[in-house]
Amino acid sequence: MFSEVIDGLVEMTADQILERFRDLELRRRHIDAEQAILVAAIDARSIAQCEGHRTINGFLRAELNCSKNEAAEVRALGRTVDQLAGVGEAWMSGRIGRSQVKQLDRARANRRISDRLGPLVPMLVEQAEVCDSPSFAELIDETIRCLDEDGAHDGRDDSIEHRNAHVSAVGDGVVINASGGSPLEAAEMIEIFDGFVEAE
């Protein structure tokens, strides 16, 4: 099949090759947008769990045979087209591409501004259509800065508010996982852990 495509290129003019290239990009954007909204539906309806996976990311890693980071990106893009009105439509119609949607996701994923982002989305999508990639990334940076006035201070508070810890029995051992919190809490936890190690 691949060799047939290569053979077909010999008979194509430069204009035909360019037309085919551009057509494939539009089709890819359509498919990527459709996949993203399907991922959002799989997540919302807990279909991954029905298929025997504990998380949507685990499901995506198995189905797509991809890394953790790639699975997380696919899930994030699904959330973006689901939560930001107009993004999925612009992506599916080919007006914006994956890189622009990833930039929009960067703003959506910021919990400190996500609830204020909605009214700006139409303008951001419009700019995504006409700006080059670096300029659009700068626009997203500026949007985040304007909406997140307290920045780092709120980042610390956000980390404390969304801290979590888990202790799990795995086989004959134990797995401890903690994230979030403040530097002071980290130092306290290290001191407690080191005390238990010393006692042991």
PDB file of C-alpha atoms in Angstrom:
ATOM      1  CA  MET A   1       0.000   0.000   0.000  1.00  0.00           C
ATOM      2  CA  PHE A   2       2.743   2.484   0.949  1.00  0.00           C
ATOM      3  CA  SER A   3       4.692   1.639  -2.185  1.00  0.00           C
ATOM      4  CA  GLU A   4       1.576   2.367  -4.260  1.00  0.00           C
ATOM      5  CA  VAL A   5       1.418   5.859  -2.734  1.00  0.00           C
ATOM      6  CA  ILE A   6       5.084   6.402  -3.598  1.00  0.00           C
ATOM      7  CA  ASP A   7       4.521   5.165  -7.149  1.00  0.00           C
ATOM      8  CA  GLY A   8       1.546   7.525  -7.491  1.00  0.00           C
ATOM      9  CA  LEU A   9       3.724  10.518  -6.596  1.00  0.00           C
ATOM     10  CA  VAL A  10       5.740  10.034  -9.784  1.00  0.00           C
ATOM     11  CA  GLU A  11       2.718  10.878 -11.905  1.00  0.00           C
ATOM     12  CA  MET A  12       1.585  13.858  -9.805  1.00  0.00           C
ATOM     13  CA  THR A  13       2.451  17.467 -10.556  1.00  0.00           C
ATOM     14  CA  ALA A  14       3.831  19.767  -7.856  1.00  0.00           C
ATOM     15  CA  ASP A  15       0.424  21.445  -7.568  1.00  0.00           C
ATOM     16  CA  GLN A  16      -1.293  18.090  -7.132  1.00  0.00           C
ATOM     17  CA  ILE A  17       1.178  17.077  -4.428  1.00  0.00           C
ATOM     18  CA  LEU A  18       0.572  20.340  -2.556  1.00  0.00           C
ATOM     19  CA  GLU A  19      -3.196  19.958  -2.898  1.00  0.00           C
ATOM     20  CA  ARG A  20      -3.007  16.399  -1.560  1.00  0.00           C
ATOM     21  CA  PHE A  21      -0.768  17.509   1.331  1.00  0.00           C
ATOM     22  CA  ARG A  22      -3.187  20.271   2.338  1.00  0.00           C
ATOM     23  CA  ASP A  23      -6.194  17.992   1.998  1.00  0.00           C
ATOM     24  CA  LEU A  24      -4.573  15.408   4.285  1.00  0.00           C
ATOM     25  CA  GLU A  25      -3.884  18.084   6.909  1.00  0.00           C
ATOM     26  CA  LEU A  26      -7.548  19.143   6.902  1.00  0.00           C
ATOM     27  CA  ARG A  27      -8.633  15.510   7.243  1.00  0.00           C
ATOM     28  CA  ARG A  28      -6.141  14.973  10.085  1.00  0.00           C
ATOM     29  CA  ARG A  29      -7.495  17.990  11.982  1.00  0.00           C
ATOM     30  CA  HIS A  30     -11.048  16.686  11.542  1.00  0.00           C
ATOM     31  CA  ILE A  31     -10.086  13.237  12.835  1.00  0.00           C
ATOM     32  CA  ASP A  32      -8.049  14.635  15.757  1.00  0.00           C
ATOM     33  CA  ALA A  33     -10.980  16.826  16.858  1.00  0.00           C
ATOM     34  CA  GLU A  34     -13.418  13.923  16.605  1.00  0.00           C
ATOM     35  CA  GLN A  35     -11.062  11.695  18.597  1.00  0.00           C
ATOM     36  CA  ALA A  36     -10.759  14.375  21.280  1.00  0.00           C
ATOM     37  CA  ILE A  37     -14.511  14.631  21.818  1.00  0.00           C
ATOM     38  CA  LEU A  38     -14.792  10.827  21.841  1.00  0.00           C
ATOM     39  CA  VAL A  39     -12.153  10.737  24.590  1.00  0.00           C
ATOM     40  CA  ALA A  40     -14.210  13.289  26.550  1.00  0.00           C
ATOM     41  CA  ALA A  41     -17.275  11.050  26.169  1.00  0.00           C
ATOM     42  CA  ILE A  42     -15.321   7.945  27.235  1.00  0.00           C
ATOM     43  CA  ASP A  43     -14.139   9.855  30.308  1.00  0.00           C
ATOM     44  CA  ALA A  44     -17.545  11.319  31.206  1.00  0.00           C
ATOM     45  CA  ARG A  45     -19.368   8.002  30.842  1.00  0.00           C
ATOM     46  CA  SER A  46     -16.681   5.937  32.639  1.00  0.00           C
ATOM     47  CA  ILE A  47     -16.374   3.663  29.602  1.00  0.00           C
ATOM     48  CA  ALA A  48     -12.682   3.048  30.378  1.00  0.00           C
ATOM     49  CA  GLN A  49     -13.636   1.475  33.712  1.00  0.00           C
ATOM     50  CA  CYS A  50     -16.219  -0.717  31.981  1.00  0.00           C
ATOM     51  CA  GLU A  51     -13.387  -1.930  29.757  1.00  0.00           C
ATOM     52  CA  GLY A  52     -11.375  -2.972  32.817  1.00  0.00           C
ATOM     53  CA  HIS A  53      -9.120   0.066  33.223  1.00  0.00           C
ATOM     54  CA  ARG A  54      -8.823   2.012  36.471  1.00  0.00           C
ATOM     55  CA  THR A  55      -8.269   5.341  34.717  1.00  0.00           C
ATOM     56  CA  ILE A  56      -8.928   6.979  31.366  1.00  0.00           C
ATOM     57  CA  ASN A  57      -5.174   7.462  30.986  1.00  0.00           C
ATOM     58  CA  GLY A  58      -4.594   3.720  31.439  1.00  0.00           C
ATOM     59  CA  PHE A  59      -7.276   3.037  28.826  1.00  0.00           C
ATOM     60  CA  LEU A  60      -5.647   5.460  26.368  1.00  0.00           C
ATOM     61  CA  ARG A  61      -2.176   3.997  26.926  1.00  0.00           C
ATOM     62  CA  ALA A  62      -3.540   0.530  26.136  1.00  0.00           C
ATOM     63  CA  GLU A  63      -5.699   1.536  23.170  1.00  0.00           C
ATOM     64  CA  LEU A  64      -3.168   3.866  21.553  1.00  0.00           C
ATOM     65  CA  ASN A  65      -0.020   2.049  22.691  1.00  0.00           C
ATOM     66  CA  CYS A  66       1.412   5.377  23.810  1.00  0.00           C
ATOM     67  CA  SER A  67       3.374   6.855  26.713  1.00  0.00           C
ATOM     68  CA  LYS A  68       1.904   8.341  29.893  1.00  0.00           C
ATOM     69  CA  ASN A  69       2.607  11.851  28.626  1.00  0.00           C
ATOM     70  CA  GLU A  70       0.928  11.199  25.276  1.00  0.00           C
ATOM     71  CA  ALA A  71      -2.123   9.699  26.994  1.00  0.00           C
ATOM     72  CA  ALA A  72      -2.350  12.688  29.332  1.00  0.00           C
ATOM     73  CA  GLU A  73      -2.186  15.037  26.337  1.00  0.00           C
ATOM     74  CA  VAL A  74      -4.975  13.204  24.500  1.00  0.00           C
ATOM     75  CA  ARG A  75      -7.161  13.338  27.622  1.00  0.00           C
ATOM     76  CA  ALA A  76      -6.403  17.046  28.137  1.00  0.00           C
ATOM     77  CA  LEU A  77      -7.343  17.867  24.539  1.00  0.00           C
ATOM     78  CA  GLY A  78     -10.607  16.002  25.060  1.00  0.00           C
ATOM     79  CA  ARG A  79     -11.365  18.133  28.099  1.00  0.00           C
ATOM     80  CA  THR A  80     -10.504  21.286  26.174  1.00  0.00           C
ATOM     81  CA  VAL A  81     -12.895  20.658  23.285  1.00  0.00           C
ATOM     82  CA  ASP A  82     -15.548  19.590  25.787  1.00  0.00           C
ATOM     83  CA  GLN A  83     -15.184  22.596  28.103  1.00  0.00           C
ATOM     84  CA  LEU A  84     -14.273  25.478  25.767  1.00  0.00           C
ATOM     85  CA  ALA A  85     -17.153  26.190  23.391  1.00  0.00           C
ATOM     86  CA  GLY A  86     -16.096  26.699  19.774  1.00  0.00           C
ATOM     87  CA  VAL A  87     -12.663  25.086  20.017  1.00  0.00           C
ATOM     88  CA  GLY A  88     -13.775  21.678  18.762  1.00  0.00           C
ATOM     89  CA  GLU A  89     -15.727  23.190  15.873  1.00  0.00           C
ATOM     90  CA  ALA A  90     -12.756  25.337  14.773  1.00  0.00           C
ATOM     91  CA  TRP A  91     -10.436  22.325  15.015  1.00  0.00           C
ATOM     92  CA  MET A  92     -12.755  19.951  13.174  1.00  0.00           C
ATOM     93  CA  SER A  93     -13.315  22.436  10.357  1.00  0.00           C
ATOM     94  CA  GLY A  94      -9.540  22.797   9.962  1.00  0.00           C
ATOM     95  CA  ARG A  95      -9.372  26.461  10.961  1.00  0.00           C
ATOM     96  CA  ILE A  96      -6.960  25.648  13.814  1.00  0.00           C
ATOM     97  CA  GLY A  97      -4.626  22.737  14.431  1.00  0.00           C
ATOM     98  CA  ARG A  98      -3.410  20.562  17.278  1.00  0.00           C
ATOM     99  CA  SER A  99      -0.693  23.003  18.393  1.00  0.00           C
ATOM    100  CA  GLN A 100      -3.234  25.819  18.835  1.00  0.00           C
ATOM    101  CA  VAL A 101      -5.583  23.536  20.775  1.00  0.00           C
ATOM    102  CA  LYS A 102      -2.663  22.535  23.029  1.00  0.00           C
ATOM    103  CA  GLN A 103      -2.039  26.213  23.774  1.00  0.00           C
ATOM    104  CA  LEU A 104      -5.725  26.735  24.595  1.00  0.00           C
ATOM    105  CA  ASP A 105      -5.559  23.666  26.820  1.00  0.00           C
ATOM    106  CA  ARG A 106      -2.661  25.246  28.705  1.00  0.00           C
ATOM    107  CA  ALA A 107      -4.949  28.104  29.712  1.00  0.00           C
ATOM    108  CA  ARG A 108      -7.927  25.817  30.439  1.00  0.00           C
ATOM    109  CA  ALA A 109      -5.819  23.588  32.683  1.00  0.00           C
ATOM    110  CA  ASN A 110      -4.862  26.517  34.920  1.00  0.00           C
ATOM    111  CA  ARG A 111      -7.407  26.113  37.736  1.00  0.00           C
ATOM    112  CA  ARG A 112      -6.883  29.700  38.860  1.00  0.00           C
ATOM    113  CA  ILE A 113      -8.251  31.155  35.614  1.00  0.00           C
ATOM    114  CA  SER A 114     -10.377  28.426  34.013  1.00  0.00           C
ATOM    115  CA  ASP A 115     -13.644  29.848  35.340  1.00  0.00           C
ATOM    116  CA  ARG A 116     -12.879  33.260  33.775  1.00  0.00           C
ATOM    117  CA  LEU A 117     -11.635  31.983  30.428  1.00  0.00           C
ATOM    118  CA  GLY A 118     -14.998  31.328  28.740  1.00  0.00           C
ATOM    119  CA  PRO A 119     -15.821  34.843  27.465  1.00  0.00           C
ATOM    120  CA  LEU A 120     -12.338  35.126  25.914  1.00  0.00           C
ATOM    121  CA  VAL A 121     -12.460  31.846  23.992  1.00  0.00           C
ATOM    122  CA  PRO A 122     -14.069  33.212  20.777  1.00  0.00           C
ATOM    123  CA  MET A 123     -11.381  35.914  20.532  1.00  0.00           C
ATOM    124  CA  LEU A 124      -8.618  33.404  21.296  1.00  0.00           C
ATOM    125  CA  VAL A 125      -9.902  30.996  18.631  1.00  0.00           C
ATOM    126  CA  GLU A 126     -10.048  33.842  16.142  1.00  0.00           C
ATOM    127  CA  GLN A 127      -6.444  34.768  16.926  1.00  0.00           C
ATOM    128  CA  ALA A 128      -5.399  31.111  16.725  1.00  0.00           C
ATOM    129  CA  GLU A 129      -6.606  31.130  13.108  1.00  0.00           C
ATOM    130  CA  VAL A 130      -4.432  34.072  12.040  1.00  0.00           C
ATOM    131  CA  CYS A 131      -1.376  34.081  14.359  1.00  0.00           C
ATOM    132  CA  ASP A 132       1.733  32.008  13.817  1.00  0.00           C
ATOM    133  CA  SER A 133       2.443  29.445  16.525  1.00  0.00           C
ATOM    134  CA  PRO A 134       4.976  31.472  18.589  1.00  0.00           C
ATOM    135  CA  SER A 135       2.765  34.582  18.532  1.00  0.00           C
ATOM    136  CA  PHE A 136      -0.264  32.594  19.663  1.00  0.00           C
ATOM    137  CA  ALA A 137       1.747  31.014  22.496  1.00  0.00           C
ATOM    138  CA  GLU A 138       2.709  34.538  23.610  1.00  0.00           C
ATOM    139  CA  LEU A 139      -0.952  35.584  23.503  1.00  0.00           C
ATOM    140  CA  ILE A 140      -1.881  32.638  25.723  1.00  0.00           C
ATOM    141  CA  ASP A 141       0.967  33.555  28.120  1.00  0.00           C
ATOM    142  CA  GLU A 142      -0.316  37.129  28.303  1.00  0.00           C
ATOM    143  CA  THR A 143      -3.906  35.958  28.814  1.00  0.00           C
ATOM    144  CA  ILE A 144      -2.816  33.740  31.693  1.00  0.00           C
ATOM    145  CA  ARG A 145      -0.801  36.598  33.236  1.00  0.00           C
ATOM    146  CA  CYS A 146      -3.739  38.999  33.015  1.00  0.00           C
ATOM    147  CA  LEU A 147      -6.289  36.579  34.461  1.00  0.00           C
ATOM    148  CA  ASP A 148      -3.943  35.175  37.126  1.00  0.00           C
ATOM    149  CA  GLU A 149      -2.836  38.431  38.727  1.00  0.00           C
ATOM    150  CA  ASP A 150      -1.398  36.867  41.881  1.00  0.00           C
ATOM    151  CA  GLY A 151       0.529  34.245  39.929  1.00  0.00           C
ATOM    152  CA  ALA A 152       3.090  32.453  42.055  1.00  0.00           C
ATOM    153  CA  HIS A 153       1.330  33.222  45.346  1.00  0.00           C
ATOM    154  CA  ASP A 154      -1.865  31.633  44.090  1.00  0.00           C
ATOM    155  CA  GLY A 155       0.215  28.799  42.652  1.00  0.00           C
ATOM    156  CA  ARG A 156       1.461  27.965  46.132  1.00  0.00           C
ATOM    157  CA  ASP A 157      -2.065  28.170  47.570  1.00  0.00           C
ATOM    158  CA  ASP A 158      -3.358  26.017  44.715  1.00  0.00           C
ATOM    159  CA  SER A 159      -0.687  23.402  45.442  1.00  0.00           C
ATOM    160  CA  ILE A 160      -1.684  23.325  49.117  1.00  0.00           C
ATOM    161  CA  GLU A 161      -5.416  23.193  48.384  1.00  0.00           C
ATOM    162  CA  HIS A 162      -5.052  20.297  45.923  1.00  0.00           C
ATOM    163  CA  ARG A 163      -2.445  18.274  47.824  1.00  0.00           C
ATOM    164  CA  ASN A 164      -3.053  14.545  48.076  1.00  0.00           C
ATOM    165  CA  ALA A 165      -1.449  11.363  49.372  1.00  0.00           C
ATOM    166  CA  HIS A 166      -2.048   7.676  48.831  1.00  0.00           C
ATOM    167  CA  VAL A 167      -0.764   4.523  50.510  1.00  0.00           C
ATOM    168  CA  SER A 168      -1.365   1.321  48.544  1.00  0.00           C
ATOM    169  CA  ALA A 169      -0.590  -2.333  49.168  1.00  0.00           C
ATOM    170  CA  VAL A 170       1.098  -3.767  46.082  1.00  0.00           C
ATOM    171  CA  GLY A 171       1.923  -7.452  46.186  1.00  0.00           C
ATOM    172  CA  ASP A 172       3.996  -8.047  49.301  1.00  0.00           C
ATOM    173  CA  GLY A 173       4.995  -4.385  49.630  1.00  0.00           C
ATOM    174  CA  VAL A 174       3.694  -0.888  49.983  1.00  0.00           C
ATOM    175  CA  VAL A 175       3.668   2.147  47.681  1.00  0.00           C
ATOM    176  CA  ILE A 176       3.449   5.659  49.141  1.00  0.00           C
ATOM    177  CA  ASN A 177       2.689   8.596  46.866  1.00  0.00           C
ATOM    178  CA  ALA A 178       2.170  12.238  47.854  1.00  0.00           C
ATOM    179  CA  SER A 179       2.003  15.467  45.883  1.00  0.00           C
ATOM    180  CA  GLY A 180       1.253  19.125  46.446  1.00  0.00           C
ATOM    181  CA  GLY A 181       1.624  21.054  49.670  1.00  0.00           C
ATOM    182  CA  SER A 182       4.122  23.694  50.740  1.00  0.00           C
ATOM    183  CA  PRO A 183       7.914  23.568  51.226  1.00  0.00           C
ATOM    184  CA  LEU A 184       7.332  23.662  55.003  1.00  0.00           C
ATOM    185  CA  GLU A 185       5.028  20.651  54.831  1.00  0.00           C
ATOM    186  CA  ALA A 186       7.564  18.843  52.636  1.00  0.00           C
ATOM    187  CA  ALA A 187      10.303  19.450  55.228  1.00  0.00           C
ATOM    188  CA  GLU A 188       8.011  18.208  58.024  1.00  0.00           C
ATOM    189  CA  MET A 189       7.107  15.046  56.085  1.00  0.00           C
ATOM    190  CA  ILE A 190      10.777  14.326  55.350  1.00  0.00           C
ATOM    191  CA  GLU A 191      11.618  14.756  59.041  1.00  0.00           C
ATOM    192  CA  ILE A 192       8.813  12.377  60.071  1.00  0.00           C
ATOM    193  CA  PHE A 193       9.871   9.803  57.473  1.00  0.00           C
ATOM    194  CA  ASP A 194      13.531  10.066  58.460  1.00  0.00           C
ATOM    195  CA  GLY A 195      12.511   9.566  62.123  1.00  0.00           C
ATOM    196  CA  PHE A 196      10.769   6.317  61.246  1.00  0.00           C
ATOM    197  CA  VAL A 197      13.764   5.178  59.175  1.00  0.00           C
ATOM    198  CA  GLU A 198      16.084   5.919  62.112  1.00  0.00           C
ATOM    199  CA  ALA A 199      13.814   4.048  64.523  1.00  0.00           C
ATOM    200  CA  GLU A 200      13.733   1.085  62.163  1.00  0.00           C
TER     201      GLU A 200
END
